[in-house]
mmCIF file of C-alpha atoms in Angstrom:
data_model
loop_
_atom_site.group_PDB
_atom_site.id
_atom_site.type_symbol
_atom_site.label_atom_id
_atom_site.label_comp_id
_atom_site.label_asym_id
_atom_site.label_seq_id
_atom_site.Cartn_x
_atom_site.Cartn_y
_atom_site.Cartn_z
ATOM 1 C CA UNK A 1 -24.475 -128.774 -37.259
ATOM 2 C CA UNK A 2 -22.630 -131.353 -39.509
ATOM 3 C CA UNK A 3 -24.279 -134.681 -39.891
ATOM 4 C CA UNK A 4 -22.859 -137.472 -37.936
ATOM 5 C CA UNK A 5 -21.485 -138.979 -41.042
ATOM 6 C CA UNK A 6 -19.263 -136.129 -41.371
ATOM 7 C CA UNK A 7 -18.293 -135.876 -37.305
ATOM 8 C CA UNK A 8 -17.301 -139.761 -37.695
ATOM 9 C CA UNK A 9 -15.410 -139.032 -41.102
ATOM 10 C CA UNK A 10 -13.678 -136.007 -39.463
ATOM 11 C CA UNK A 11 -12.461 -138.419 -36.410
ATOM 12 C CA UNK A 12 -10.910 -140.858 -39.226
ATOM 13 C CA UNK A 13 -9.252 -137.496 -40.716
ATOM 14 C CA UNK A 14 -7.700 -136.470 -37.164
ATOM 15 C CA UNK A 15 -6.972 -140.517 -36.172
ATOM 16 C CA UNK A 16 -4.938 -140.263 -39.654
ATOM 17 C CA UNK A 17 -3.161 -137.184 -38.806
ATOM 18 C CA UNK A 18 -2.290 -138.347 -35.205
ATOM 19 C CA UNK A 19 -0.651 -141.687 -36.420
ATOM 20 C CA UNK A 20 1.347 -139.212 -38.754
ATOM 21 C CA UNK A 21 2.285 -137.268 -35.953
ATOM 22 C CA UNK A 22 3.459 -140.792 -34.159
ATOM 23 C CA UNK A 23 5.358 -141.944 -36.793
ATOM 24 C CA UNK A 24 7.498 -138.436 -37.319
ATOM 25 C CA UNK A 25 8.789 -138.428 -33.586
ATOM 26 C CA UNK A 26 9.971 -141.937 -33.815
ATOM 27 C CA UNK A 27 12.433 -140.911 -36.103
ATOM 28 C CA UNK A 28 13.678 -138.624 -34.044
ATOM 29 C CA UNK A 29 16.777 -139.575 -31.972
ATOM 30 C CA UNK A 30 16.496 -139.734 -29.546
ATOM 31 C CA UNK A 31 13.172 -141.027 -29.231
ATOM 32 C CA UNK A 32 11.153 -137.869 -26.712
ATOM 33 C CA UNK A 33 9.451 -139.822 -24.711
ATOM 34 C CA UNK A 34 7.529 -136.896 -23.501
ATOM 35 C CA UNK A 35 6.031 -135.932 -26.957
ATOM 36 C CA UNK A 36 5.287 -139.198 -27.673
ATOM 37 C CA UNK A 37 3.329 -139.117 -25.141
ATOM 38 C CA UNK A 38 1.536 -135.979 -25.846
ATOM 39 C CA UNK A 39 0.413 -137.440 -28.962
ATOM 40 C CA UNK A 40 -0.525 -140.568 -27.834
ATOM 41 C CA UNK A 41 -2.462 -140.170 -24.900
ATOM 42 C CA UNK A 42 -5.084 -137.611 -26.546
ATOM 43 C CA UNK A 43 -5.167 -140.465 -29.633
ATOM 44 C CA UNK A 44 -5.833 -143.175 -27.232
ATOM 45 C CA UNK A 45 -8.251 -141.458 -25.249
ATOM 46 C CA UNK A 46 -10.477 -140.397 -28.473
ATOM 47 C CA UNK A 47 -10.024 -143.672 -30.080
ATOM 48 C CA UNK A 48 -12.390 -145.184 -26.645
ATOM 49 C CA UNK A 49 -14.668 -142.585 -26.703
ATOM 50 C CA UNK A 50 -15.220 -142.023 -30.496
ATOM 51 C CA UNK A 51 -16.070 -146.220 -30.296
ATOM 52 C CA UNK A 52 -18.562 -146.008 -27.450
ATOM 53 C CA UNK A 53 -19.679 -142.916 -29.042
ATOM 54 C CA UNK A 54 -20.598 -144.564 -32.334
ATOM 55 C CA UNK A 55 -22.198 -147.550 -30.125
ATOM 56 C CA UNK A 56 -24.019 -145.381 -27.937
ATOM 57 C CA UNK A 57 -25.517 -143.374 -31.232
ATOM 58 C CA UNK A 58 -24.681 -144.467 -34.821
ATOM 59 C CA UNK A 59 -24.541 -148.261 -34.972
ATOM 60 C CA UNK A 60 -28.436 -148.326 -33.104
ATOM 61 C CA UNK A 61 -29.901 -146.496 -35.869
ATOM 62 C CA UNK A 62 -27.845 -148.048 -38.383
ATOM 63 C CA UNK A 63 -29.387 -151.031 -37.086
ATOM 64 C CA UNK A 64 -32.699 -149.555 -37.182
ATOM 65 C CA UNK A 65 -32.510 -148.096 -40.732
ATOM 66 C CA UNK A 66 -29.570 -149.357 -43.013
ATOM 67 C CA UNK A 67 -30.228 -151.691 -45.527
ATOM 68 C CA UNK A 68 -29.620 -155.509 -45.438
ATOM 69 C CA UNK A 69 -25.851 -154.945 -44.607
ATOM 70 C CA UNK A 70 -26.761 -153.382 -41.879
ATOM 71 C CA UNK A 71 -26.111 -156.026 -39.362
ATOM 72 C CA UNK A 72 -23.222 -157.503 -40.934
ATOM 73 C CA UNK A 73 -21.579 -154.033 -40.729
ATOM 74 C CA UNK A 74 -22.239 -153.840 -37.251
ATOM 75 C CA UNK A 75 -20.869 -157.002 -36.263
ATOM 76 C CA UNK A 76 -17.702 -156.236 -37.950
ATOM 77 C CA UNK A 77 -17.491 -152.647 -36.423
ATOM 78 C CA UNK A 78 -18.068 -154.063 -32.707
ATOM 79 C CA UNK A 79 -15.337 -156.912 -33.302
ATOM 80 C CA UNK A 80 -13.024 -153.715 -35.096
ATOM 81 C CA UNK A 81 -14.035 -151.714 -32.024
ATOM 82 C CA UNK A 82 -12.625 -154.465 -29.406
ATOM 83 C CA UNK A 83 -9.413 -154.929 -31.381
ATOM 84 C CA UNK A 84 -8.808 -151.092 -31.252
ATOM 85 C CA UNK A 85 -9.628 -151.193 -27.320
ATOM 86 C CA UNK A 86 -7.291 -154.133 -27.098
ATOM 87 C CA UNK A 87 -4.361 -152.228 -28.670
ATOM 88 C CA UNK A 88 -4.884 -149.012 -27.332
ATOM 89 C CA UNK A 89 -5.008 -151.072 -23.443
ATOM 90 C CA UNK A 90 -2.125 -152.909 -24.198
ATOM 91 C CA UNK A 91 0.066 -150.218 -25.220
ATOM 92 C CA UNK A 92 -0.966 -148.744 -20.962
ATOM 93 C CA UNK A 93 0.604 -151.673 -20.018
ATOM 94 C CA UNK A 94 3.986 -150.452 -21.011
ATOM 95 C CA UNK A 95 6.657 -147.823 -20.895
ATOM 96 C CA UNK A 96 6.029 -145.419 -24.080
ATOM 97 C CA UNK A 97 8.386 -145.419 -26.854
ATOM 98 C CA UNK A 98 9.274 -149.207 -25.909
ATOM 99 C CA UNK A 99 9.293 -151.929 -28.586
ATOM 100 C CA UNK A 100 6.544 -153.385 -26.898
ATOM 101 C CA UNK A 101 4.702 -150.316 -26.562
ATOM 102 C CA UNK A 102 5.077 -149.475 -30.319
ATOM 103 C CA UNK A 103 3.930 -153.305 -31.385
ATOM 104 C CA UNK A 104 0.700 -152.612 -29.570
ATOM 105 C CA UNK A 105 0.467 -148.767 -30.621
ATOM 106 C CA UNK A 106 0.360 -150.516 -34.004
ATOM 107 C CA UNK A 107 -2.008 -153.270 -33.221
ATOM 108 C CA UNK A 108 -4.465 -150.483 -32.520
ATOM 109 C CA UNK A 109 -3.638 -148.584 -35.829
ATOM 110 C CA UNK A 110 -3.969 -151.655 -37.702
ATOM 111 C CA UNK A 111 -7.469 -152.532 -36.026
ATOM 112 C CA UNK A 112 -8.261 -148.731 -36.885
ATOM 113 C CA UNK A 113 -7.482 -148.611 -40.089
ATOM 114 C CA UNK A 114 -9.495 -151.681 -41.149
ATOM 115 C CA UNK A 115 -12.568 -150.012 -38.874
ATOM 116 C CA UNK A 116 -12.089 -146.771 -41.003
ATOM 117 C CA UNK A 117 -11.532 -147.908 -44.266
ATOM 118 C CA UNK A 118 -14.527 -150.476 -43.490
ATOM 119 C CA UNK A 119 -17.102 -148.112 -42.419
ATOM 120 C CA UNK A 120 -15.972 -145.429 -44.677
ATOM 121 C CA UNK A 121 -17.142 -147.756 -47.972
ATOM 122 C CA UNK A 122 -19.805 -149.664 -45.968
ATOM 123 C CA UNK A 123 -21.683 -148.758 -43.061
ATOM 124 C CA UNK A 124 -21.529 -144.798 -43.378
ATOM 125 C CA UNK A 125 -22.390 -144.927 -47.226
ATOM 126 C CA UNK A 126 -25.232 -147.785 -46.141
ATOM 127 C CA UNK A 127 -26.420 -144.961 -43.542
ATOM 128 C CA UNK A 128 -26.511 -142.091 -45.906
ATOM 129 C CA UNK A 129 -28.543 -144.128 -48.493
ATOM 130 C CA UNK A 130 -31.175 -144.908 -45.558
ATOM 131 C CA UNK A 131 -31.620 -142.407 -43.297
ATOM 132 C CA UNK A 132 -33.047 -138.298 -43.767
ATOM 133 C CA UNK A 133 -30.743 -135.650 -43.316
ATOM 134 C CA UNK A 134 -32.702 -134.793 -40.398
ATOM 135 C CA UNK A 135 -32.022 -137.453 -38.366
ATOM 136 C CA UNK A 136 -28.199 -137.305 -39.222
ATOM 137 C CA UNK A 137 -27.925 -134.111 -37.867
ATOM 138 C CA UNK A 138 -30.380 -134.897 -35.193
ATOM 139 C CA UNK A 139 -27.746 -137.628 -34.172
ATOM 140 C CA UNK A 140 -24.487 -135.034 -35.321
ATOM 141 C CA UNK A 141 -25.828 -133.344 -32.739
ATOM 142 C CA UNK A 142 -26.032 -136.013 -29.659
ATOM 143 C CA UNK A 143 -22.429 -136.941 -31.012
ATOM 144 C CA UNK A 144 -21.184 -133.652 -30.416
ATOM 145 C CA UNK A 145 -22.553 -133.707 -26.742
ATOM 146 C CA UNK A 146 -21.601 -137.300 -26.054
ATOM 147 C CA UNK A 147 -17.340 -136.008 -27.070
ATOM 148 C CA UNK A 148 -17.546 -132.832 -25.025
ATOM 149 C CA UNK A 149 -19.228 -134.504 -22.110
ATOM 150 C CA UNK A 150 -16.391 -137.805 -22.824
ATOM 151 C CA UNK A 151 -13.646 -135.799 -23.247
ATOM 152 C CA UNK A 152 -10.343 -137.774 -22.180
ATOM 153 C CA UNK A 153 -12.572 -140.900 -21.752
ATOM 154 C CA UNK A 154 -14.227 -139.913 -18.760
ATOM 155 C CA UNK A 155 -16.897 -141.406 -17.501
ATOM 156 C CA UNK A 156 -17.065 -144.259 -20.376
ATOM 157 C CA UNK A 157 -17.303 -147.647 -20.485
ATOM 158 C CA UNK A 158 -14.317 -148.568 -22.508
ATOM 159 C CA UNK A 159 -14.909 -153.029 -21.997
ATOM 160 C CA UNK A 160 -14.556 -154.661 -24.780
ATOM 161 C CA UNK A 161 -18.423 -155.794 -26.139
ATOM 162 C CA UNK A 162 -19.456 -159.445 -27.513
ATOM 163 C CA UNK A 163 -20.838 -158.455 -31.276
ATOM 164 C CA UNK A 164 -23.637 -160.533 -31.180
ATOM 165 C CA UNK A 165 -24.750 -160.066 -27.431
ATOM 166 C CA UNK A 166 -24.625 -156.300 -28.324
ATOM 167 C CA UNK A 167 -26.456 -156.207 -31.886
ATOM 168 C CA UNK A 168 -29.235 -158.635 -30.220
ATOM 169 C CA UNK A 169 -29.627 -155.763 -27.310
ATOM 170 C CA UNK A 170 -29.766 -152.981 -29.401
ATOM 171 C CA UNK A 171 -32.365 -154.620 -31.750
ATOM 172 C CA UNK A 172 -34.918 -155.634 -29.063
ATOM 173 C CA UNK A 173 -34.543 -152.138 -27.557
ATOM 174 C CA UNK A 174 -35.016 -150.914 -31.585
ATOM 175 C CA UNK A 175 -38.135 -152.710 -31.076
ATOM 176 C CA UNK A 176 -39.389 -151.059 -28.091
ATOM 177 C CA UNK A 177 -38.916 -147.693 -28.973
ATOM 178 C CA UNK A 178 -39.986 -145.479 -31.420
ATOM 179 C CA UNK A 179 -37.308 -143.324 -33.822
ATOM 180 C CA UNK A 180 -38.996 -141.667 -36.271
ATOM 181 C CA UNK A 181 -37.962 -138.242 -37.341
ATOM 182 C CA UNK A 182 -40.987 -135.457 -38.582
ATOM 183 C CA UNK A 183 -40.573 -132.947 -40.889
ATOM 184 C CA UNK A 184 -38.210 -130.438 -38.938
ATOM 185 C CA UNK A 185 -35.481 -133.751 -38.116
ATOM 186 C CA UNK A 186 -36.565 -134.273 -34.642
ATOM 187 C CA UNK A 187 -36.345 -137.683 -33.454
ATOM 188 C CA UNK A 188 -40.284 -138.958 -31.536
ATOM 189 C CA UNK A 189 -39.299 -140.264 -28.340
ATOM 190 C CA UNK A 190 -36.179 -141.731 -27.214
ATOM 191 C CA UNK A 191 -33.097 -143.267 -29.714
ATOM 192 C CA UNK A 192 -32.760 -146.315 -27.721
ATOM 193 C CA UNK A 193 -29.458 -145.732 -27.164
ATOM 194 C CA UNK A 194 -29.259 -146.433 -23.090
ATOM 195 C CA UNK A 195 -26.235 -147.123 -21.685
ATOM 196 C CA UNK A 196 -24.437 -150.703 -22.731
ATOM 197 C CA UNK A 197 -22.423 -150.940 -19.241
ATOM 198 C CA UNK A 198 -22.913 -153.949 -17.363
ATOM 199 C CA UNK A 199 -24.395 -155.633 -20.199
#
């Protein structure tokens, strides 16, 4: 099982690729709006669930373990997380392969490509650093699970989140649960990583 440092880089890879694929119909004429939205909708879908994903499991033990940019990475990612969700809501809002479709298809690729590039050099190095291989895969594997069970944003919670609100809930639930890993990468007891809906 890869390490969820490697699940979240291979998301960035396939995010990437998707844009690409975005980018080669619209020179197309004329513009199909039928593969565009073949691309699109699978993009936008994963976009919501790969950010409630890494709320529900990486930024918590991030929180928990990274170093003293830990917080401060978290903040931004939350704030990067709502200005994906606000993109990737506003393009629903209109016909696909319209200009104002496209301005808000590229809101959300702008907000993602800060988020990757971001994470990639901050909070996933900062994680690496401070956490056993153990408990990476421990939480590769609870990533995997949350995607599968996700799939096509089903059954997620895809509300934008205040940064603060959410970093001060996840750290007083930190507090009140244990998370460390023995020998064999197990996590003791639960990853305090409840549900965020409604809060």
């Amino acid at each position: 099982m890869p390490d969820i440092t490697e699940l979240i880089l291979d998301d960035h890879d396939w995010f990437r690729r998707q844009f690409a694929a975005l980018d080669e119909l619209r020179r197309s004429t004329p513009v199909d709006s039928t593969a565009l939205r073949d691309v699109w909708q699978p993009l936008a879908d994963h976009l919501d669930v790969h950010a409630v994903a890494e709320e529900e499991i990486f930024y918590p033990q991030l929180l928990r373990r990274g170093g003293g940019e830990a917080e401060d990475e978290t903040l931004d990612a939350i704030g990067d997380h709502n200005d994906i969700r606000d993109g990737v809501h506003a393009a629903a809002r209109h016909p696909i392969g319209t200009d104002a479709w496209w301005e808000a298809v590229q809101t959300a690729r702008d907000a993602n490509d800060e988020h990757m590039s971001e994470e990639e050099n901050e909070g996933l190095p900062d994680f690496r650093l401070h956490s056993a291989f153990g408990l990476r895969e421990s939480l590769g594997r609870q990533f995997t699970a949350f995607m599968a069970r996700h799939k096509g944003a089903r059954g997620v919670d895809v509300a934008d989140k205040d940064p603060e609100t959410y970093v001060a809930q996840v750290e007083e639930r930190n507090k009140d649960t244990p998370g460390d890993v023995d020998e064999a990468g197990r996590l003791d007891g639960s990853l305090g990583i409840g549900s965020l809906k409604g809060k």
